Short mmCIF file of C-alpha atoms and ligand atoms in Angstrom, two decimals:
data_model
loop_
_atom_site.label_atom_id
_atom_site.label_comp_id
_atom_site.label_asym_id
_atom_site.label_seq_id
_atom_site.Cartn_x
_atom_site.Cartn_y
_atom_site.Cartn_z
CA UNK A 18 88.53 108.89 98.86
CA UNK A 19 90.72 107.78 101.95
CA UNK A 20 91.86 111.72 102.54
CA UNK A 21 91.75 114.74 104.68
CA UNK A 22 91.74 117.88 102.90
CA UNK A 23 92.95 121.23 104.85
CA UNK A 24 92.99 125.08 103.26
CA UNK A 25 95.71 125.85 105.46
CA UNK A 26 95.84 129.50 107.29
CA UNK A 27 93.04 129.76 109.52
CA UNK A 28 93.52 130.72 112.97
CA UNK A 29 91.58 127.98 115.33
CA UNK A 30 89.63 129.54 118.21
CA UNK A 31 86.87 128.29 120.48
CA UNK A 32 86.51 124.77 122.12
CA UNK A 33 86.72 121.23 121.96
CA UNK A 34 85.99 117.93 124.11
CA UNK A 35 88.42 115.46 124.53
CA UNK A 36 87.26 112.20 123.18
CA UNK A 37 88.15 108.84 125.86
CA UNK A 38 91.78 107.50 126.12
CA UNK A 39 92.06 105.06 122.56
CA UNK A 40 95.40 103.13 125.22
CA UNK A 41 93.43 103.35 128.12
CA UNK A 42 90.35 101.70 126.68
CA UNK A 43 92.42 98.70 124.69
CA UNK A 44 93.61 97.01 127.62
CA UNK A 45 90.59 97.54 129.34
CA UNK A 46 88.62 95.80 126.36
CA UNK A 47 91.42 93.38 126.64
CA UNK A 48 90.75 92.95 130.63
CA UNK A 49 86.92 92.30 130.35
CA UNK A 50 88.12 88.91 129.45
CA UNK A 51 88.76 87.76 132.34
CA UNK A 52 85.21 88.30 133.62
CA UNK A 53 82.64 85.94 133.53
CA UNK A 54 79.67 88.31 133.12
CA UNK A 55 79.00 91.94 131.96
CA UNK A 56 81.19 95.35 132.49
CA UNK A 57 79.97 98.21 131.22
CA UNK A 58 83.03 100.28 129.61
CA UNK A 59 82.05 104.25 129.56
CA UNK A 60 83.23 107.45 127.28
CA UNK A 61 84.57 104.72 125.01
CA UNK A 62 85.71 106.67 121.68
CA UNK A 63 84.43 105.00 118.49
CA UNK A 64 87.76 104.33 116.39
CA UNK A 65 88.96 101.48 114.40
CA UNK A 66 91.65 99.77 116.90
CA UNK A 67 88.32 99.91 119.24
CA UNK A 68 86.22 98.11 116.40
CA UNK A 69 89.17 95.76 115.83
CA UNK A 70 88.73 94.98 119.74
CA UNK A 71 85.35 94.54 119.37
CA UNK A 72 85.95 91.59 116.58
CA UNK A 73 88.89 90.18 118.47
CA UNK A 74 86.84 89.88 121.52
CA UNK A 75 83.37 88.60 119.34
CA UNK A 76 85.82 85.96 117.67
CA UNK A 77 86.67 84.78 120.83
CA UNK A 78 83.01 84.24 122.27
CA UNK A 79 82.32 87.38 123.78
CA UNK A 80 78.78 89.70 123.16
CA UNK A 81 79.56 93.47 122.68
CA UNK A 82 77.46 95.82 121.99
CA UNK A 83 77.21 100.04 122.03
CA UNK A 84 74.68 102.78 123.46
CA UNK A 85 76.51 106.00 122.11
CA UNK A 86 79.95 105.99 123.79
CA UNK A 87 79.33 103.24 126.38
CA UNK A 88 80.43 99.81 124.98
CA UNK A 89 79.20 96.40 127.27
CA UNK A 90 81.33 93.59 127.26
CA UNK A 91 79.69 90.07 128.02
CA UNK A 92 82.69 87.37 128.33
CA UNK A 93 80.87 84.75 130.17
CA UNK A 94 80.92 82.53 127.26
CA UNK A 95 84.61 82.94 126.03
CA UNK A 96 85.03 79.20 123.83
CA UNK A 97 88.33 79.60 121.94
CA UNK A 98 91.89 80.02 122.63
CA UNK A 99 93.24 80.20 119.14
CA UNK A 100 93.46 84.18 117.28
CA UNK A 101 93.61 84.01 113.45
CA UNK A 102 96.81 85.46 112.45
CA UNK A 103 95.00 88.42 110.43
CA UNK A 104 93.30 89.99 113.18
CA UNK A 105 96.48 90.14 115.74
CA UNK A 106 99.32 90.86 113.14
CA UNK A 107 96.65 94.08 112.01
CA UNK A 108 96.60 95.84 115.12
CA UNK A 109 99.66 95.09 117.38
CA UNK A 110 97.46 96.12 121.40
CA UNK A 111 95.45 92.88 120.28
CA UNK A 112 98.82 91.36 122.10
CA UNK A 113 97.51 92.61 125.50
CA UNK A 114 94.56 89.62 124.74
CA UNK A 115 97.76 87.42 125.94
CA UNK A 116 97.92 88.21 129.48
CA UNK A 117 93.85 88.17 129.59
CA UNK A 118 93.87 85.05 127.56
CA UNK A 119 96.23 83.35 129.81
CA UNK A 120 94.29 84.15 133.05
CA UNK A 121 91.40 83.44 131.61
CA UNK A 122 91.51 79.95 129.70
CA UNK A 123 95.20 79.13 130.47
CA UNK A 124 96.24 78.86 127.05
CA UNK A 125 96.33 81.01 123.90
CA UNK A 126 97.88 80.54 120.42
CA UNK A 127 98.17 83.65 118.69
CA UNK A 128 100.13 85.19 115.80
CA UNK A 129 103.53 87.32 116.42
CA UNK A 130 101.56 90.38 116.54
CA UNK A 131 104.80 92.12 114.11
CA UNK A 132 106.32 95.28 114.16
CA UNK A 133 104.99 98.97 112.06
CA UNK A 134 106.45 101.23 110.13
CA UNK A 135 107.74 103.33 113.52
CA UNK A 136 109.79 100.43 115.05
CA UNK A 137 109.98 95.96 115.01
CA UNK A 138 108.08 96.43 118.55
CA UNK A 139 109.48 92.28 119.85
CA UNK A 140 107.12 91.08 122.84
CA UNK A 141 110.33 89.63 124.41
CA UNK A 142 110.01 91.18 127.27
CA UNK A 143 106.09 90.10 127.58
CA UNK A 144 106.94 86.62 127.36
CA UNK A 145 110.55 86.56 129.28
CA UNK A 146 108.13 88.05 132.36
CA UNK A 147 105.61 85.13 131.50
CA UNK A 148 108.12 82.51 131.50
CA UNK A 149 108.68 83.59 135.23
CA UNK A 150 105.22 83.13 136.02
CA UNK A 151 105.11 79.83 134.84
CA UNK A 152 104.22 79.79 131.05
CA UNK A 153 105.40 77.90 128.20
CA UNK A 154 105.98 79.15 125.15
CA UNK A 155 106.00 77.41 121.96
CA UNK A 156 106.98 79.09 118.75
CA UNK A 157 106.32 78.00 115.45
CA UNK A 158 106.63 79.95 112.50
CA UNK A 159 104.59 83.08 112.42
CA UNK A 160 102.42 81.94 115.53
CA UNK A 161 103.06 80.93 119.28
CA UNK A 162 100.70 79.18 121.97
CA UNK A 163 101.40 80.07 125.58
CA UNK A 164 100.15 78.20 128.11
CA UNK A 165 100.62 77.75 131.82
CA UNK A 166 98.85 75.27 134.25
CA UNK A 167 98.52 77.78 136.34
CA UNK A 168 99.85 81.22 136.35
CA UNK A 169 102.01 81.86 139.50
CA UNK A 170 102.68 85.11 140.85
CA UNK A 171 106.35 86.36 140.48
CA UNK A 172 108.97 88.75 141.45
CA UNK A 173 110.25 90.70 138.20
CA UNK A 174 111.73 92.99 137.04
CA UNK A 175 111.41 95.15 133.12
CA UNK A 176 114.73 95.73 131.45
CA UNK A 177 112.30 98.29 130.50
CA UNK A 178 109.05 99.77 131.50
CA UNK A 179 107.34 98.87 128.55
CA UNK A 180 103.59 99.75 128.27
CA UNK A 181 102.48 96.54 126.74
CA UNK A 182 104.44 94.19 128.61
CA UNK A 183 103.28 96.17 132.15
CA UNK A 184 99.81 95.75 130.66
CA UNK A 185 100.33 91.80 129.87
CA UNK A 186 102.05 91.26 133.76
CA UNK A 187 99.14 92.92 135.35
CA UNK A 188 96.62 90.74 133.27
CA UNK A 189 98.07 87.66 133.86
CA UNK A 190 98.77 88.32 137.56
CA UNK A 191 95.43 89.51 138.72
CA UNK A 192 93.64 85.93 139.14
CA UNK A 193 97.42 84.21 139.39
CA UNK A 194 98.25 82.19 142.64
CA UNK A 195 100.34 84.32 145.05
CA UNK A 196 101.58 87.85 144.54
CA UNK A 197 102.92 89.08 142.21
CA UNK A 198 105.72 92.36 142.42
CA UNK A 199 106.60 94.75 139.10
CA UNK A 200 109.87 96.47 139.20
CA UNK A 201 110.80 98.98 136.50
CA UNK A 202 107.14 98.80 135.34
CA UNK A 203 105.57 101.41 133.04
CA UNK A 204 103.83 104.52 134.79
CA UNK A 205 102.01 105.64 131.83
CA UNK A 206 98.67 107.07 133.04
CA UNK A 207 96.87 103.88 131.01
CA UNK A 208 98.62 101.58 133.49
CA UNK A 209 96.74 103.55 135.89
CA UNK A 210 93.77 102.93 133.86
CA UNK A 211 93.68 99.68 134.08
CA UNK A 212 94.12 99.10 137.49
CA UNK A 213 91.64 101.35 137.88
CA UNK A 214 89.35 99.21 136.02
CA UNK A 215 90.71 95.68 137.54
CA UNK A 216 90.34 97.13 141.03
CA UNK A 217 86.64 97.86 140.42
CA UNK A 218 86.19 94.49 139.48
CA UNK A 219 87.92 92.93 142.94
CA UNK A 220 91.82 93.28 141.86
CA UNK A 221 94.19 93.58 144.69
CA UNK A 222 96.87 96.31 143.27
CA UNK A 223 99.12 98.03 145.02
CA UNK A 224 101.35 100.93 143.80
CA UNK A 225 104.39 101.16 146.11
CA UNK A 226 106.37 104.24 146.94
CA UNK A 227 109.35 103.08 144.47
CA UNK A 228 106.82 102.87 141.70
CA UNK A 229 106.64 98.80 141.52
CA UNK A 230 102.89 97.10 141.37
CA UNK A 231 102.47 94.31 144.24
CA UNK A 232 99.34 92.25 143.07
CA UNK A 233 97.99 89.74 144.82
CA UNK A 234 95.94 86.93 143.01
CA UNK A 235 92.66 86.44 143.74
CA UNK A 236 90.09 83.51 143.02
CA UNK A 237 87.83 85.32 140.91
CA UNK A 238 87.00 89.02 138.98
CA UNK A 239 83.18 90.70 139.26
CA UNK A 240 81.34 92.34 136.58
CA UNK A 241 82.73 96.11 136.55
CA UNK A 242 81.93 99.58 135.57
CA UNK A 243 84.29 102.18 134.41
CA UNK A 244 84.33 105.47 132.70
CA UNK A 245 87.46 105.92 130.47
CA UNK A 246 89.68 108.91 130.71
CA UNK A 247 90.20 111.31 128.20
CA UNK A 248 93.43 110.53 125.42
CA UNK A 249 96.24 113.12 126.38
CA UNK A 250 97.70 112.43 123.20
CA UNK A 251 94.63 113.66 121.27
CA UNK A 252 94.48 116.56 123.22
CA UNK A 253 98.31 116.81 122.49
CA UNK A 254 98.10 116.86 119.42
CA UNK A 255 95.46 119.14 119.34
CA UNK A 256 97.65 121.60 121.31
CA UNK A 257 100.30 121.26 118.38
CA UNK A 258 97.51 122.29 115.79
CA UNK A 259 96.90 125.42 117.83
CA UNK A 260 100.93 125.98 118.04
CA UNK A 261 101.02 125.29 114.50
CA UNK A 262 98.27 127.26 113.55
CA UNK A 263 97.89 130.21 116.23
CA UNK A 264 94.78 131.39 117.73
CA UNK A 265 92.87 130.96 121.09
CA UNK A 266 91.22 127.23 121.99
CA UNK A 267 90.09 125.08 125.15
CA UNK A 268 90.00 121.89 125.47
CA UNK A 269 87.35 120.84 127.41
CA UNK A 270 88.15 117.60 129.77
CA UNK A 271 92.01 117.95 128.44
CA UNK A 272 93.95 115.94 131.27
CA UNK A 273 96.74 118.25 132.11
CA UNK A 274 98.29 116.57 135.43
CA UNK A 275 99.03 113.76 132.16
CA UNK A 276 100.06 116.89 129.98
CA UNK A 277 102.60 118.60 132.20
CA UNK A 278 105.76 117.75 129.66
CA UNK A 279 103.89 118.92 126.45
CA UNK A 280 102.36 122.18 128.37
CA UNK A 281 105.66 123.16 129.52
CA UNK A 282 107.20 122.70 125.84
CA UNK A 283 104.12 124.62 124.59
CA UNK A 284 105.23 127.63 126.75
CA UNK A 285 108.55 127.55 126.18
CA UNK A 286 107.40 127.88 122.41
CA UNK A 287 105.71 131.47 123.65
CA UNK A 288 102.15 129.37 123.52
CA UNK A 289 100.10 130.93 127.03
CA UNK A 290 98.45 127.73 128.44
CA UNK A 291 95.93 128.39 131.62
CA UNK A 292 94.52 124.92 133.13
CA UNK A 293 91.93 124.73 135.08
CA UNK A 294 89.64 121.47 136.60
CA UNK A 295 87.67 121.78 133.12
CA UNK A 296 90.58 121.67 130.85
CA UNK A 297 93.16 122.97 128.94
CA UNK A 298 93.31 126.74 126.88
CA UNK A 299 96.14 127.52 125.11
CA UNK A 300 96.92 131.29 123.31
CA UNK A 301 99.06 131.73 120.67
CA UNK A 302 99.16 135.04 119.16
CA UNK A 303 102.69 135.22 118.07
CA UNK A 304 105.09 133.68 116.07
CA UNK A 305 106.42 130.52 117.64
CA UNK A 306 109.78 130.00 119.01
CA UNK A 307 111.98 126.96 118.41
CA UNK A 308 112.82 124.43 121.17
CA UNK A 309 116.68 123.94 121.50
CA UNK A 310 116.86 120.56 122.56
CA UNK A 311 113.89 118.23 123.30
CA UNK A 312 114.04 114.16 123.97
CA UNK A 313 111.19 111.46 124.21
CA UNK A 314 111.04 109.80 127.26
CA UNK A 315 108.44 107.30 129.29
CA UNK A 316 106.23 108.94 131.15
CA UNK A 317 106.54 111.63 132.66
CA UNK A 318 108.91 112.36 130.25
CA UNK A 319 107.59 114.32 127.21
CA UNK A 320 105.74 111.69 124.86
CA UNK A 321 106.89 109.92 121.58
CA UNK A 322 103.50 110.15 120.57
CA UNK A 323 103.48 113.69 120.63
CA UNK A 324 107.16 113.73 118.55
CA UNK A 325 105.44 113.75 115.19
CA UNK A 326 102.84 116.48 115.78
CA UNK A 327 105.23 118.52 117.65
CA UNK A 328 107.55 118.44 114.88
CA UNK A 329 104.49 119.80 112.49
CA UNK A 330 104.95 122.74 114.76
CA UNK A 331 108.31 123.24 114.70
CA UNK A 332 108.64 123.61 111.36
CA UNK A 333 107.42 126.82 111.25
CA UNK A 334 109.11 128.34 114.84
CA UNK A 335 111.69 130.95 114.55
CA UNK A 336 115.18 128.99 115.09
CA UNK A 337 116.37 125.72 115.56
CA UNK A 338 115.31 122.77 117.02
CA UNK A 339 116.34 119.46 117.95
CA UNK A 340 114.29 116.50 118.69
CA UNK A 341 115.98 113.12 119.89
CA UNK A 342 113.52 110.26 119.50
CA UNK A 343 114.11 107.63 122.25
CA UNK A 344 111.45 105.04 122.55
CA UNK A 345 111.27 103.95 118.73
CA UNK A 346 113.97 103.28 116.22
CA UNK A 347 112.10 104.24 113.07
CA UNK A 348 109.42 107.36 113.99
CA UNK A 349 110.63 110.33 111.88
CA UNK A 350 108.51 108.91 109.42
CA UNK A 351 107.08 112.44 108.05
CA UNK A 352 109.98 114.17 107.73
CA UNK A 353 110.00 113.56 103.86
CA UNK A 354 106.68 114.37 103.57
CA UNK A 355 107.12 117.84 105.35
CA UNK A 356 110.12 118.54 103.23
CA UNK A 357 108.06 118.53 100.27
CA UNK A 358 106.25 121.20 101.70
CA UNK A 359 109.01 123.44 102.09
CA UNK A 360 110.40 122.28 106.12
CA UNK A 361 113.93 122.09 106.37
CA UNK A 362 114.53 119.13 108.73
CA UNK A 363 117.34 117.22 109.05
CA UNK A 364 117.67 113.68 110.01
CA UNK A 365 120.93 112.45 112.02
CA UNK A 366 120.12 108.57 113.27
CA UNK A 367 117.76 109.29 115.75
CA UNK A 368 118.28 113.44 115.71
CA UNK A 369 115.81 115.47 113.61
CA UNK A 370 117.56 119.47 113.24
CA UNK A 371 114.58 121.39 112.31
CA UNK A 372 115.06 124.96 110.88
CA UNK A 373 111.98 126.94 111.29
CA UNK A 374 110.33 128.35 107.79
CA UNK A 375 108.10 131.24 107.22
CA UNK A 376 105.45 129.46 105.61
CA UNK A 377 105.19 125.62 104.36
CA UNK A 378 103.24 124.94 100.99
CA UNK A 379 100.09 122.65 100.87
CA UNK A 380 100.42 119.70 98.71
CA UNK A 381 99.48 115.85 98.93
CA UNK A 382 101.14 114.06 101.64
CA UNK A 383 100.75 110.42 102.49
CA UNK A 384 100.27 109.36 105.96
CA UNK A 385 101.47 105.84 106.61
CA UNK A 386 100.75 105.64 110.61
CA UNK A 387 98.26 107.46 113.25
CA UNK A 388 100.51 110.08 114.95
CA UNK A 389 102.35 110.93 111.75
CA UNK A 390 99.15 110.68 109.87
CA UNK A 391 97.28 113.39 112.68
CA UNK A 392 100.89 115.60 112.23
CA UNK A 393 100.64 115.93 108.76
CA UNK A 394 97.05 117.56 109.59
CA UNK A 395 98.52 119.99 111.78
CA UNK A 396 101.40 120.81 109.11
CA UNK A 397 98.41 122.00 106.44
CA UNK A 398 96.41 123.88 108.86
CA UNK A 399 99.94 125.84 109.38
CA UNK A 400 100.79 125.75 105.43
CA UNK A 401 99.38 128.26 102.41
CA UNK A 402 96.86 126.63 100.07
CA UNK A 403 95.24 122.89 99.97
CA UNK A 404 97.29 120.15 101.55
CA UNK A 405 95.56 116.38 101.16
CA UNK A 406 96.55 113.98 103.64
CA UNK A 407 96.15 110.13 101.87
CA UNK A 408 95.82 107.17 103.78
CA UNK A 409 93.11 108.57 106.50
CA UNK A 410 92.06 105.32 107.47
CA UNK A 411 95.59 105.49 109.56
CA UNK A 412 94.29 108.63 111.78
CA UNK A 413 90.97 107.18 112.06
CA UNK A 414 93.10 104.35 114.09
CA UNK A 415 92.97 106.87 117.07
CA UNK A 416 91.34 110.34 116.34
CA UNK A 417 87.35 109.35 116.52
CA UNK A 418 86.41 112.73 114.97
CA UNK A 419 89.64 115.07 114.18
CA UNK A 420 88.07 116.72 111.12
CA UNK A 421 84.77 118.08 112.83
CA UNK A 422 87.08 119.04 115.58
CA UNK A 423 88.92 120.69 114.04
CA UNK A 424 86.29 122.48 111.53
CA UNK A 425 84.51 123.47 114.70
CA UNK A 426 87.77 125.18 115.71
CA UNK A 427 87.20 127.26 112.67
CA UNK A 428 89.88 124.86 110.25
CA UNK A 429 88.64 124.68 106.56
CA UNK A 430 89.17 121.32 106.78
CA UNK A 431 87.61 117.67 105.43
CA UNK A 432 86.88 114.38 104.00
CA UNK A 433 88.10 113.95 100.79
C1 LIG B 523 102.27 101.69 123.78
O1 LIG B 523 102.86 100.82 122.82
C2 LIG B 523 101.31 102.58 123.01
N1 LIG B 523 100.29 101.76 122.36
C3 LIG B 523 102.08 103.36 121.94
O2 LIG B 523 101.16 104.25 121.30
C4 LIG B 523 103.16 104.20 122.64
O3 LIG B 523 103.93 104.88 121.65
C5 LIG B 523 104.07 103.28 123.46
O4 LIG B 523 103.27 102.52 124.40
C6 LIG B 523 105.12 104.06 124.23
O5 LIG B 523 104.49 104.97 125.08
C7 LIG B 523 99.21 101.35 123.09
O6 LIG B 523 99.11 101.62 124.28
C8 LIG B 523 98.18 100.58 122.37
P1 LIG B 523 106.28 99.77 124.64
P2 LIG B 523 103.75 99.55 123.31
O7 LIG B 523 106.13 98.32 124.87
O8 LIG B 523 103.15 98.95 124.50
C9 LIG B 523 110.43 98.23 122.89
C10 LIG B 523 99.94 105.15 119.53
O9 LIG B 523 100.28 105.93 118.63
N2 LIG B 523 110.00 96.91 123.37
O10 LIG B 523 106.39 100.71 125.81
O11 LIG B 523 104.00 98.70 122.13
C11 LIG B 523 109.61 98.68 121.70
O12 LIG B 523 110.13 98.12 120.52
C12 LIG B 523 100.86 104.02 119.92
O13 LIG B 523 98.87 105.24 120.19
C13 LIG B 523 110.88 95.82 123.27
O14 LIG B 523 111.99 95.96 122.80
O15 LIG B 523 105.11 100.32 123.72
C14 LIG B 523 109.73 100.18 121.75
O16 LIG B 523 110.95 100.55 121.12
C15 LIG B 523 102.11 103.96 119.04
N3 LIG B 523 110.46 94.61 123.69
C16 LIG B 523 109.79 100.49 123.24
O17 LIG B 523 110.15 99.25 123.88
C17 LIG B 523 109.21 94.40 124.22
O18 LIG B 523 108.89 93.26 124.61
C18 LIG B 523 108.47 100.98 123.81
O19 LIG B 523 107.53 99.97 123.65
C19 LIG B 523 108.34 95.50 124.31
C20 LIG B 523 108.75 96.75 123.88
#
């Protein structure tokens, strides 16, 4: 079955590693494309939206192949510009292959990659800040081929500092002619990432002072290697399942200077967090307390991907809380499910009142995307008696082993 089952009530206690960074590593996969030769891609966490890479990046010419968590990526040989519609509209990061595409070959016709169930997600601001570097776009129906003669470096500026669109600027402006400057551009530690990555194979970025990226083209990447940082928002959430849940856990390689929103939240809940250059523990030995008011924000601001498995949490606090959700229009997605096991949330457009509950009761839950899916896990470690949480194939998107994670933590917890 396509299930997680939990027997809900165990305290977790002892430690966990952080697997590698499932955002940091997409655009990275993305990024090898513009190298003709081999990079070598380290701590690389085996998920599906990495697999899907993997095919994206095979259908396009390139040879990729694993040695435990290392992947190699050889793009020498990358012979087609077209994506089948399938593979792009499935996972929407197969949009960063734009940018990469575009600096690579010049030209790319690719499907819309669509929205999810947690928002539409447009590209327009990916292709408005192509159209100033000198691409065309031409729509058809579902699909759309961008090319540009050559990609010349710009001055822009985001109307917002979206992730993807940061990630699609920097691809495209790395081998562009000129220089390129980013105003308003994302600061999400995967931007970071990246550049990290880029600049190991030759890149000329520069973060300025006011938080803008000045990259200047250059002829030609190198082969690169790079170790992938570990996924903050799987040791997030994993900081919600011990809120949730109680007891005494560290997680080992836990980035915390990327963490400092959800660890101060966690204390104000009466969790005791202690970092250190190892990791993250976190203590909680009483009851939690509610947070009065609490908004999503881009980075540093506390995470929307954290919103769902923070919310598992607060269901059970003593109090009130409030969550405003500010980055996507349609991500209170579990709130029905958590209902039906006794949470009493309510949903005012983009306001979720939570009322904490003595206990929520297991039952069969349906997860219909990865951060709601991985919250409805923390909800039945916190709740009495089985919970099953359908559709697994949705946390498997991002969480490379959650369940033996989780058991080692001490959960009673499974593949159903
Ligand atoms: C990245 O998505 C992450 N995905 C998301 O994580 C994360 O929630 C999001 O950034 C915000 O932090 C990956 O890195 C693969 P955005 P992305 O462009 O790039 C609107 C997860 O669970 N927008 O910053 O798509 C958009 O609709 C995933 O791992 C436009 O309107 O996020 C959204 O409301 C979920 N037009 C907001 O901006 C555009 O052209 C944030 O989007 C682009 C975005």
């Amino acid at each position: 079955m396509d299930s997680i089952y939990i027997y809900g009530g165990n305290y977790l206690r002892g430690e966990t590693r952080i697997q590698g960074s499932k955002n940091a590593v997409l655009p990275i996969l993305a990024a090898s494309l513009l190298i003709r030769g081999t990079c070598v891609i380290k701590n690389c966490p085996r998920i599906a939206d990495v697999y899907h890479m993997q095919n994206l990046l095979q259908e396009l010419g390139c040879l990729v192949s694993w040695a435990g968590n290392t992947v190699t990526v050889n793009a020498f040989h990358v012979n087609d510009n077209r994506m089948n519609g399938e593979s792009v509209t499935r996972m929407r990061s197969s949009v960063m292959l734009l940018g990469a595409m575009l600096g690579r070959l010049g030209e790319v016709t690719m499907a819309y990659p669509g929205g999810c169930v947690i928002g539409r997600r447009p590209i327009d601001i990916h292709l408005k800040a192509l159209r100033k570097m000198g691409v065309e776009i031409e729509e058809q129906e579902q699909m759309f081929t961008a090319k540009a003669k050559e990609l010349e470096g710009a001055d822009l500026e985001l109307p917002f500092p979206s992730v993807g669109a940061t990630e699609n600027v920097i691809l495209a402006s790395v081998t562009a002619k000129g220089t390129t400057v980013l105003r308003n551009a994302a600061k999400e530690p995967e931007i970071e990432a990246l550049c990290g990555f880029l600049k190991e194979a030759g890149a000329d970025i520069e973060n300025k002072a006011d938080g803008s990226l000045v990259i200047q083209g250059v002829e030609e990447l190198h082969e690169a290697k790079y170790t992938v940082p570990a996924d903050r928002i799987v040791a997030g959430t994993y900081l919600a399942a011990v809120l949730a849940a109680g007891g005494s856990v560290f997680l080992e390689n836990a980035p915390a200077k990327q963490l400092e929103a959800m660890l101060a939240v966690a204390e104000e809940m009466g969790g005791c967090v202690t970092v250190n250059e190892e990791g993250i523990g976190i203590d909680v030995i009483h009851r939690l307390r509610a947070v009065p008011y609490l908004k999503t924000e881009v980075y540093p601001g506390f995470p929307t991907d954290l919103q769902s498995p923070l919310m598992a949490g607060l269901a059970v606090a003593q109090g009130q809380s409030l969550i405003e959700e500010s980055i996507f229009e349609n991500r209170f997605r579990i709130v029905g499910d958590l209902q039906r096991m006794g949470a009493d949330i309510e949903i005012v457009k983009n306001k979720a009142y939570i009322n904490g509950v003595d206990v929520l009761k297991g039952t069969e839950v349906e997860a219909e995307e990865l951060r709601g899916g991985a919250a409805l896990v923390v909800a039945g470690l916190a709740a009495e008696g089985k919970s099953i949480v359908k559709n697994r194939h949705f946390i498997e998107r991002g969480y490379e082993n959650i369940c033996k994670d989780l058991r080692n933590l001490g959960a009673d917890i499974g593949l159903g």
